[in-house]
Coordinates of C-alpha atoms and ligand atoms in Angstrom, one line a residue:
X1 CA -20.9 -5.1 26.2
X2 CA -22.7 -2.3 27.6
X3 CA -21.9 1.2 28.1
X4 CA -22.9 4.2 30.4
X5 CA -26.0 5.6 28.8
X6 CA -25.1 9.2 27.1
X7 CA -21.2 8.3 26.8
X8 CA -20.1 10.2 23.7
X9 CA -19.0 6.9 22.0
X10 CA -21.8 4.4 21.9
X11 CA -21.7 1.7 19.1
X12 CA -23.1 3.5 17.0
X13 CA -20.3 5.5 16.8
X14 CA -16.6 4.2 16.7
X15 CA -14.4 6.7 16.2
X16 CA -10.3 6.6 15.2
X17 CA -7.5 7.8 16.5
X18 CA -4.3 7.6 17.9
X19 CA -2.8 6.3 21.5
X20 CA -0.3 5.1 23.5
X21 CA -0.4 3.5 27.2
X22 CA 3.2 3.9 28.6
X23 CA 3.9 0.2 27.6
X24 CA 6.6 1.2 25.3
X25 CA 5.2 4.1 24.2
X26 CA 4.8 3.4 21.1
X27 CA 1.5 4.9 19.0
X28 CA -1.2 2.3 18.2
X29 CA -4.4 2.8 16.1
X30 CA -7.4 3.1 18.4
X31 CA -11.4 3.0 18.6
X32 CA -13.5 4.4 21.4
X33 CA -16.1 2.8 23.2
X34 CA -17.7 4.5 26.4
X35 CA -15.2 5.3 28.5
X36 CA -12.3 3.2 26.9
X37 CA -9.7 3.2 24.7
X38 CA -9.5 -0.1 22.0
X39 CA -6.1 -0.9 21.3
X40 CA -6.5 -1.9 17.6
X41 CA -3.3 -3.1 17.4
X42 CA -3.7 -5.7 19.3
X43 CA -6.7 -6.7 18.2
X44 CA -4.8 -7.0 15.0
X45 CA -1.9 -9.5 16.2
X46 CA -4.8 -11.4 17.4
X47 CA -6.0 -12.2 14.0
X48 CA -9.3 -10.0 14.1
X49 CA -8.9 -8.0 10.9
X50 CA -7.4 -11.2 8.5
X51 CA -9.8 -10.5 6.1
X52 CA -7.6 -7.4 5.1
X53 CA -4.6 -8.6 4.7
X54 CA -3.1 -5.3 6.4
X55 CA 0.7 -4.6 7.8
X56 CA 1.5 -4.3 11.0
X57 CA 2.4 -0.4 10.3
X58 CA -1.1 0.1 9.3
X59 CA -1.9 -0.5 13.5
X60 CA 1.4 0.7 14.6
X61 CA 1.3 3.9 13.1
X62 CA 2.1 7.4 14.7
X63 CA -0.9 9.2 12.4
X64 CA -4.1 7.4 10.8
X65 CA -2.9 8.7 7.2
X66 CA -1.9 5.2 6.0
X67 CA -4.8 3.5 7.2
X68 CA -7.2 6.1 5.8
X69 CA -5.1 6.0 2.5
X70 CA -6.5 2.4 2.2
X71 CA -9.9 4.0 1.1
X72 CA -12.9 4.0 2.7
X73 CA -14.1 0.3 1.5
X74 CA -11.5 -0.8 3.9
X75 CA -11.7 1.8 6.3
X76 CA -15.8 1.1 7.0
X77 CA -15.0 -2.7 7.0
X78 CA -12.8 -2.2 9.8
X79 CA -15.4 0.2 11.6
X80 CA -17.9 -2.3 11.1
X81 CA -15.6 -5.7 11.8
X82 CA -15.4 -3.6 15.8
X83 CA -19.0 -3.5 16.1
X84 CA -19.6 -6.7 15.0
X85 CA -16.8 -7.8 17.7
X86 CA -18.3 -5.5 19.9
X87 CA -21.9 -6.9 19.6
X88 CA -19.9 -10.6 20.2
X89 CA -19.6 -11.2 24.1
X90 CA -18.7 -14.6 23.4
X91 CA -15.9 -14.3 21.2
X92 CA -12.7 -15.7 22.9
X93 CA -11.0 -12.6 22.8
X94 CA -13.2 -10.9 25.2
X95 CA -11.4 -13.4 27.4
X96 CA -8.0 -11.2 27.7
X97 CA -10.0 -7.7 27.8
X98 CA -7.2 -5.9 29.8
X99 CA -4.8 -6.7 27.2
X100 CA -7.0 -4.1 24.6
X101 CA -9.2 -2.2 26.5
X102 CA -7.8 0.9 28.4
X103 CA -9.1 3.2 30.5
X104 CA -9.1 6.4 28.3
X105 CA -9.0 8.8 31.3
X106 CA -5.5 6.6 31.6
X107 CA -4.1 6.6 28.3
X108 CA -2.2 9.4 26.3
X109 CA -4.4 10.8 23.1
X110 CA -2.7 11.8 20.2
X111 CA -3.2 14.0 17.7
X112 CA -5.0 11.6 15.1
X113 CA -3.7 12.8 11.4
X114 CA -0.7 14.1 10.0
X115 CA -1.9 17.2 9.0
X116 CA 0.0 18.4 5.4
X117 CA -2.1 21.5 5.1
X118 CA -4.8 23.5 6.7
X119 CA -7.6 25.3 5.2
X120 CA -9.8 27.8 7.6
X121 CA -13.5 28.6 5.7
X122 CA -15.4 31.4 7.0
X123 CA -18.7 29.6 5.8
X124 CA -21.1 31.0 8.7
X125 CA -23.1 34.4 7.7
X126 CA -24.1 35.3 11.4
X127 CA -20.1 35.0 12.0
X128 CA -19.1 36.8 8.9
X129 CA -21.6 39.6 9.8
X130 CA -20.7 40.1 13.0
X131 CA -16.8 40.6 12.7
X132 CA -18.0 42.5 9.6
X133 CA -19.9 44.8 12.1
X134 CA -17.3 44.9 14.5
X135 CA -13.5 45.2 12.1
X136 CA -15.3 47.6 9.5
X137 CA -18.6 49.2 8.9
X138 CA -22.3 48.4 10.2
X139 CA -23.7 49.0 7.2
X140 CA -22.1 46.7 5.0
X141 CA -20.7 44.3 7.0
X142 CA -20.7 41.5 4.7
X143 CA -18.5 41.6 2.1
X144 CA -19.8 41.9 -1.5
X145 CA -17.8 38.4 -2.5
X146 CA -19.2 36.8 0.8
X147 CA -22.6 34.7 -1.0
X148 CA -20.7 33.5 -4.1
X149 CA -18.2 31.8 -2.8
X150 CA -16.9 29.7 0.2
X151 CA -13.8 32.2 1.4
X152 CA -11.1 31.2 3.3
X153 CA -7.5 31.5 4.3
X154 CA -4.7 29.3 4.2
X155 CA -3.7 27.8 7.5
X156 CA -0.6 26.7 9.5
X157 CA -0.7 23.3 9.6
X158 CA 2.3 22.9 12.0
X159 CA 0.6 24.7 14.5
X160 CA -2.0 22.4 15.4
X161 CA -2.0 20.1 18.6
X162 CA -4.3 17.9 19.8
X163 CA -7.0 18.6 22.7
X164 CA -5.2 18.7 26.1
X165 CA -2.3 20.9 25.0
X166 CA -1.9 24.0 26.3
X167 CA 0.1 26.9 25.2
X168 CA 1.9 30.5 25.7
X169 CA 0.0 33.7 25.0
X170 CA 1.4 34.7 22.3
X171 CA 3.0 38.1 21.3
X172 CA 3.0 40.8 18.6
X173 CA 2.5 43.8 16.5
X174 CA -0.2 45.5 18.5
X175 CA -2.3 49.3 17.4
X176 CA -5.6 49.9 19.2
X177 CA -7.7 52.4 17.8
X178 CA -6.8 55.8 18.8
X179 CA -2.9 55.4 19.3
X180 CA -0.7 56.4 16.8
X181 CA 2.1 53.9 16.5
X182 CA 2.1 49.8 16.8
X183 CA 3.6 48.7 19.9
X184 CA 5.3 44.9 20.6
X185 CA 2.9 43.4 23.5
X186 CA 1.3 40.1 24.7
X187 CA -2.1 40.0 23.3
X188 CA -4.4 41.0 25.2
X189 CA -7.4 39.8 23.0
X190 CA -6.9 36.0 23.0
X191 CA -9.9 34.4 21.2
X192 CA -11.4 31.2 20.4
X193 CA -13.2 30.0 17.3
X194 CA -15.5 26.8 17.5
X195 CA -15.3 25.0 15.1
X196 CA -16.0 21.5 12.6
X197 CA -12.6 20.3 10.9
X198 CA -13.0 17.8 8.1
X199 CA -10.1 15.4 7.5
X200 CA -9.2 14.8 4.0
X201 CA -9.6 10.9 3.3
X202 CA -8.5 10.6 -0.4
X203 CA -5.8 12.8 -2.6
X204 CA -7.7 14.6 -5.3
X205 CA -5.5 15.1 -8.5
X206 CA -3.9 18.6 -9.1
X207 CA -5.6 20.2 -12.1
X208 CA -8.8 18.0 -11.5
X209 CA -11.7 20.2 -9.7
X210 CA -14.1 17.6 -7.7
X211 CA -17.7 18.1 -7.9
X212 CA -19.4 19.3 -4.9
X213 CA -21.7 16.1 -5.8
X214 CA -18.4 13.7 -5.0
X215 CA -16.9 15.6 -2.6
X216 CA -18.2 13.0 0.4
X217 CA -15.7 10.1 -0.9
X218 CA -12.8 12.7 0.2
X219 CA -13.6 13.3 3.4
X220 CA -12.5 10.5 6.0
X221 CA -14.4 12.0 9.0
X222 CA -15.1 15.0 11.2
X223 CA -13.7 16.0 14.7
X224 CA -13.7 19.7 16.8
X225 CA -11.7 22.4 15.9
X226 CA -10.6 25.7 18.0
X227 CA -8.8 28.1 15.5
X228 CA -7.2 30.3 18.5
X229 CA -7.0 33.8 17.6
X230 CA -5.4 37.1 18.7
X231 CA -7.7 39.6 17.6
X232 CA -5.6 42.5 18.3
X233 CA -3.0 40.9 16.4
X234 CA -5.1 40.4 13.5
X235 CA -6.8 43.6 13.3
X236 CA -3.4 45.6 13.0
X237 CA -2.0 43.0 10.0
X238 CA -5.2 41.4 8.1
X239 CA -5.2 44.1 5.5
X240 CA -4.8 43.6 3.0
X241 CA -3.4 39.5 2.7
X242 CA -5.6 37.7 5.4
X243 CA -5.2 36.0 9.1
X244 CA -1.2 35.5 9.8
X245 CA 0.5 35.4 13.2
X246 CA -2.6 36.6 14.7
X247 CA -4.1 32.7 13.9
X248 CA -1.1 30.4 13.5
X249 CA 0.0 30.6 16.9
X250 CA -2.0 27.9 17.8
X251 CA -5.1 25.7 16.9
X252 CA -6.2 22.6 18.3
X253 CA -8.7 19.7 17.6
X254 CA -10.0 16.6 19.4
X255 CA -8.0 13.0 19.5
X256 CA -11.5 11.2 18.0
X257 CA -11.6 11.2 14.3
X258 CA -15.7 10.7 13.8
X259 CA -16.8 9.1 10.5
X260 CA -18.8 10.2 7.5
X261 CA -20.6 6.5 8.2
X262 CA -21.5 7.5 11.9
X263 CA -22.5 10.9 10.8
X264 CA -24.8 9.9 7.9
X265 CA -28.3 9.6 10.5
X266 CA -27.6 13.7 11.2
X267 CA -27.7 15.0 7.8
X268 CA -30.0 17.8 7.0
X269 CA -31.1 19.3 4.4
X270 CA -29.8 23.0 3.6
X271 CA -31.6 26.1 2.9
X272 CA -32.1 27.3 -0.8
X273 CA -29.3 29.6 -1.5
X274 CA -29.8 33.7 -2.0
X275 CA -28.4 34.7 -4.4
X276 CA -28.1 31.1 -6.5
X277 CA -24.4 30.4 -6.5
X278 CA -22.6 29.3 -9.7
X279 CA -23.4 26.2 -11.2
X280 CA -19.8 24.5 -10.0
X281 CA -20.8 25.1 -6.4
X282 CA -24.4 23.5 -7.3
X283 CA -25.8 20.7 -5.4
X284 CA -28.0 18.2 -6.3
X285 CA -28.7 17.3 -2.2
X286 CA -27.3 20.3 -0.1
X287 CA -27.1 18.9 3.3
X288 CA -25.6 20.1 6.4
X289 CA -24.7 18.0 9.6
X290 CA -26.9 18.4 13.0
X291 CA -24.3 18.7 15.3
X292 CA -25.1 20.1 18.6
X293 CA -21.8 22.3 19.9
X294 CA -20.8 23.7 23.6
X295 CA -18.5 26.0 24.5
X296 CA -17.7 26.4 28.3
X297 CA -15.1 28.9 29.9
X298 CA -13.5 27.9 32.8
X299 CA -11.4 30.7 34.9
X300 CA -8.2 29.6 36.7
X301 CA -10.0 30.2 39.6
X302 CA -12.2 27.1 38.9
X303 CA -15.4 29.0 37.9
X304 CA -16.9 27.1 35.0
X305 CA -19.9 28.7 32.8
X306 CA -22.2 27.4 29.2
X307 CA -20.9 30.5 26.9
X308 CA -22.3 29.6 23.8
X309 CA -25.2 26.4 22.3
X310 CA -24.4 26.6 18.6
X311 CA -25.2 23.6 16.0
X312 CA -22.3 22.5 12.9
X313 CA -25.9 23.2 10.7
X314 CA -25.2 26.9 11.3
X315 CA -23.2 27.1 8.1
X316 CA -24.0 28.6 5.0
X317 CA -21.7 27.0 2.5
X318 CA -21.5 22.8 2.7
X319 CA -18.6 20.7 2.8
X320 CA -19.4 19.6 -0.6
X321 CA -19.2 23.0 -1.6
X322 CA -16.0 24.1 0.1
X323 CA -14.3 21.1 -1.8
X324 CA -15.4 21.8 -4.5
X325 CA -14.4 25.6 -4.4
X326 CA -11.3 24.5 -2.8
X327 CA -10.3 22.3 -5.9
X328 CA -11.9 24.6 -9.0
X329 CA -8.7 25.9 -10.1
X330 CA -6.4 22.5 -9.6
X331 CA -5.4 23.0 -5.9
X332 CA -4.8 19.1 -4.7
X333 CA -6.2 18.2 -1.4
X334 CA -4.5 15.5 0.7
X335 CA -5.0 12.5 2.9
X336 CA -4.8 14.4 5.8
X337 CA -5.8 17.4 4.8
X338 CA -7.9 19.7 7.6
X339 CA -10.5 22.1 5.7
X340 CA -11.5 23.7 8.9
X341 CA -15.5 25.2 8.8
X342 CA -15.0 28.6 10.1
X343 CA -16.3 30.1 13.5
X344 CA -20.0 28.7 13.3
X345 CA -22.3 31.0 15.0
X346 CA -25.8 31.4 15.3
X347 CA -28.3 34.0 15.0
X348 CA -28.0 34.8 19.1
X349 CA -25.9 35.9 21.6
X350 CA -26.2 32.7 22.7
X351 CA -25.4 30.8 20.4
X352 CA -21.7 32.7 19.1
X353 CA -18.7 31.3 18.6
X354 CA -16.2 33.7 19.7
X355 CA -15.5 35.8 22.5
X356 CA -15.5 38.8 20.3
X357 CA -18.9 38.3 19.2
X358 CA -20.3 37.2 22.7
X359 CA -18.6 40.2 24.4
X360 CA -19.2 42.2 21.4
X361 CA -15.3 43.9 20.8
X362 CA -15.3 43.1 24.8
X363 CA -18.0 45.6 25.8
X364 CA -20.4 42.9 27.3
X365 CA -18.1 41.2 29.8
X366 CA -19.0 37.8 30.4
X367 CA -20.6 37.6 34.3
X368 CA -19.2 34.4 36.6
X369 CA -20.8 33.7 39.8
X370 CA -17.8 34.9 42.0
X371 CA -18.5 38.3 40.7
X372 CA -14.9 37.7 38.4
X373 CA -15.4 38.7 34.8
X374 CA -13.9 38.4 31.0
X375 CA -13.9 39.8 28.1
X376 CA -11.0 38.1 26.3
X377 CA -8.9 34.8 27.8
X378 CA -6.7 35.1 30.7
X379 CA -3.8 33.2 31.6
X380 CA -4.8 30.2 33.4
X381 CA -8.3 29.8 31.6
X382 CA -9.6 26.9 30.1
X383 CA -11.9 26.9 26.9
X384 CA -13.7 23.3 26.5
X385 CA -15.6 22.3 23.3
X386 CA -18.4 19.5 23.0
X387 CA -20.6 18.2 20.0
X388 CA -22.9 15.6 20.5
X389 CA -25.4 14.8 17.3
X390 CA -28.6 12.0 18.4
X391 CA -29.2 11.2 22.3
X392 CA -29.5 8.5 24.3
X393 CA -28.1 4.7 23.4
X394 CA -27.8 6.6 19.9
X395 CA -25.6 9.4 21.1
X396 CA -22.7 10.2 18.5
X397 CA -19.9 12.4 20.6
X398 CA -16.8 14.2 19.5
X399 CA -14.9 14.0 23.3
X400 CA -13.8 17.2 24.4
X401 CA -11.5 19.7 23.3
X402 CA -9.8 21.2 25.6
X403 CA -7.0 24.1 26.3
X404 CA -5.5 26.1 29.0
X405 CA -3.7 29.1 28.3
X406 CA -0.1 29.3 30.0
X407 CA 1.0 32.5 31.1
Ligands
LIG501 MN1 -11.4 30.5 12.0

């Protein structure tokens, strides 16, 4: 069973998620293997997964929350019992192929979770500092909280669709600097964020705090996040509660739901910590993932550029530690659960992860080779995401994520 060299989804990487193929439409559990879709489901009727004793509604399942709910002794059995079947060209079911393998580029991808709530960290310091810079004061652009403590904002999770959707521009309160009185407009400083989102993989108990040490058994997996934002719409109304209709318009992530098994060869380990934060966000192995991340902007006129090269390790606070913030004073996190990373940015221009940072408040336009240029999105643009960790046979990929914004 051999694959095209470089696919995103070698074996070493089998992925979950959610899809359907027009034959009924209903929504079957799925792996990915190079370029195809494996209807679990069916493998399932066909007696490949006995050894679990699972129902039927496990497979046929709009979300992956019930399977993932299982726990992840069941959930990496599963992973594995595919590669094995994978790595077995002469079992008998290889015999009706085209009854489980699909074309993915001909199959509908949905999103993979149902999402209960939404958390959005703002765990990278080169991001932090630059919207620092840009929304206050040069001088002290990071705020004074900002290396205690993983900070973030509470989410919409209603608002987020999987990759391939595409949405309106959206509209609201609106005051540039300089004008006296808001104004009701489109916005015309549409943003992305690139992104990590973790999904939750096991409830924690309200009132219990999980140590950052433990946090890995409640996370299920990892896929790409873009929290879209309207930066003139958060400007006028972030003072003094946080993000609101200038981020819940619309977020998005990709259909491929990437495991903590598959990820565990790109771990690395994190930098020592300036100022030491308190001992409940202590680690006893800080690691970060290698991840590496693309961002490409494609106009509606077809030009397509490489904005930004940025890497998941570009984070200052860990997962374990965002979990473990996340749950210090009882919150309960949820099967399903996205703790989104924040905008992870690197030290260069070229390696931002917004358009406000790479245009810099939109003074540096962004130069395509037609001579067309941008500053902010325009309707009809597409923003696509990539993250690939290894290379080669070895290659772990996310998929894309993709969007086009409607006018
Ligand atoms: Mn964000």
């Amino acid at each position: 069973m051999d694959i095209v060299e470089g696919s995103d989804f070698s074996i070493h990487n089998i992925p979950f998620g959610i899809f359907s193929n027009g034959k009924g439409g209903e929504k079957r559990m799925a792996s990915a293997y190079g370029d195809e879709v494996i209807d679990l489901a069916f493998l399932w009727e066909q007696g490949l997964f006995d050894d679990f004793k699972f129902d039927r509604r496990i497979f046929v399942n709009d979300y992956l929350n019930d399977f993932i709910g299982l726990g992840k002794a069941v959930t990496s059995g599963v992973r594995k019992a595919i590669i094995d079947f994978l790595k077995t060209p002469e079992h008998a079911l290889w015999q009706r192929r085209d009854d489980f393998m699909w074309k993915m580029a001909e199959v509908e991808l949905h999103l993979p979770v149902s999402i209960g709530d939404y958390t959005d960290f703002y765990s990278s310091e080169a991001h932090a500092t630059n919207v620092g810079k840009m929304f206050r004061d040069e001088a002290n652009a990071l705020l004074p909280n900002w290396k205690h403590m993983p900070v973030a904002y509470h989410g919409r999770a209603s608002t987020i669709f999987v990759s391939g959707t595409n949405f309106k521009r959206p509209k609201g309160q609106i005051k540039p600097h300089g004008v006296e009185t808001p104004y009701f407009s489109p916005t015309r400083r549409l943003d992305f964020e690139l992104e990590m989102a973790a999904v939750i993989g096991k409830d924690s108990e309200w009132q219990k705090p999980v140590d950052a040490n433990e946090a890995g058994d409640y996370i299920f997996g990892y896929a790409l996040f873009n929290d879209w934002s309207a930066r003139d719409i958060q400007h006028w109304e972030y003072v003094p509660l946080g993000p609101f209709l200038g981020k819940n318009f619309f977020s998005s992530m990709s259909p491929w739901i990437v495991t903590c098994e598959a990820l565990e060869p790109f771990k690395v380990k994190a930098n020592v910590q300036d100022p030491p934060p308190l001992d409940y966000l202590q680690e006893d192995n800080r690691f970060l993932y290698d991840i590496n991340l693309k961002v490409y902007f494609q106009t509606r006129e077809g030009q397509k550029k490489l904005i930004s090269t940025s890497n998941y390790k570009n984070i200052y606070w860990s997962i374990g530690q965002q979990i473990a913030h996340h749950t210090i004073n009882g919150c309960q996190l949820r099967i399903g659960d996205v703790l989104a990373s924040g905008t992870i940015s690197g030290e260069d221009v070229g390696s931002f992860g917004s358009l406000l940072e790479i245009t810099w408040g939109g003074k540096n336009p962004i130069m395509f080779e037609d001579g067309s240029t941008r500053t902010f999105v325009e309707d009809g643009d597409t923003i696509i995401f990539e993250g690939v960790a290894g290379a080669g046979k070895a290659k772990i990929g996310f998929g894309k994520l993709i969007n086009t914004v409607l006018g």
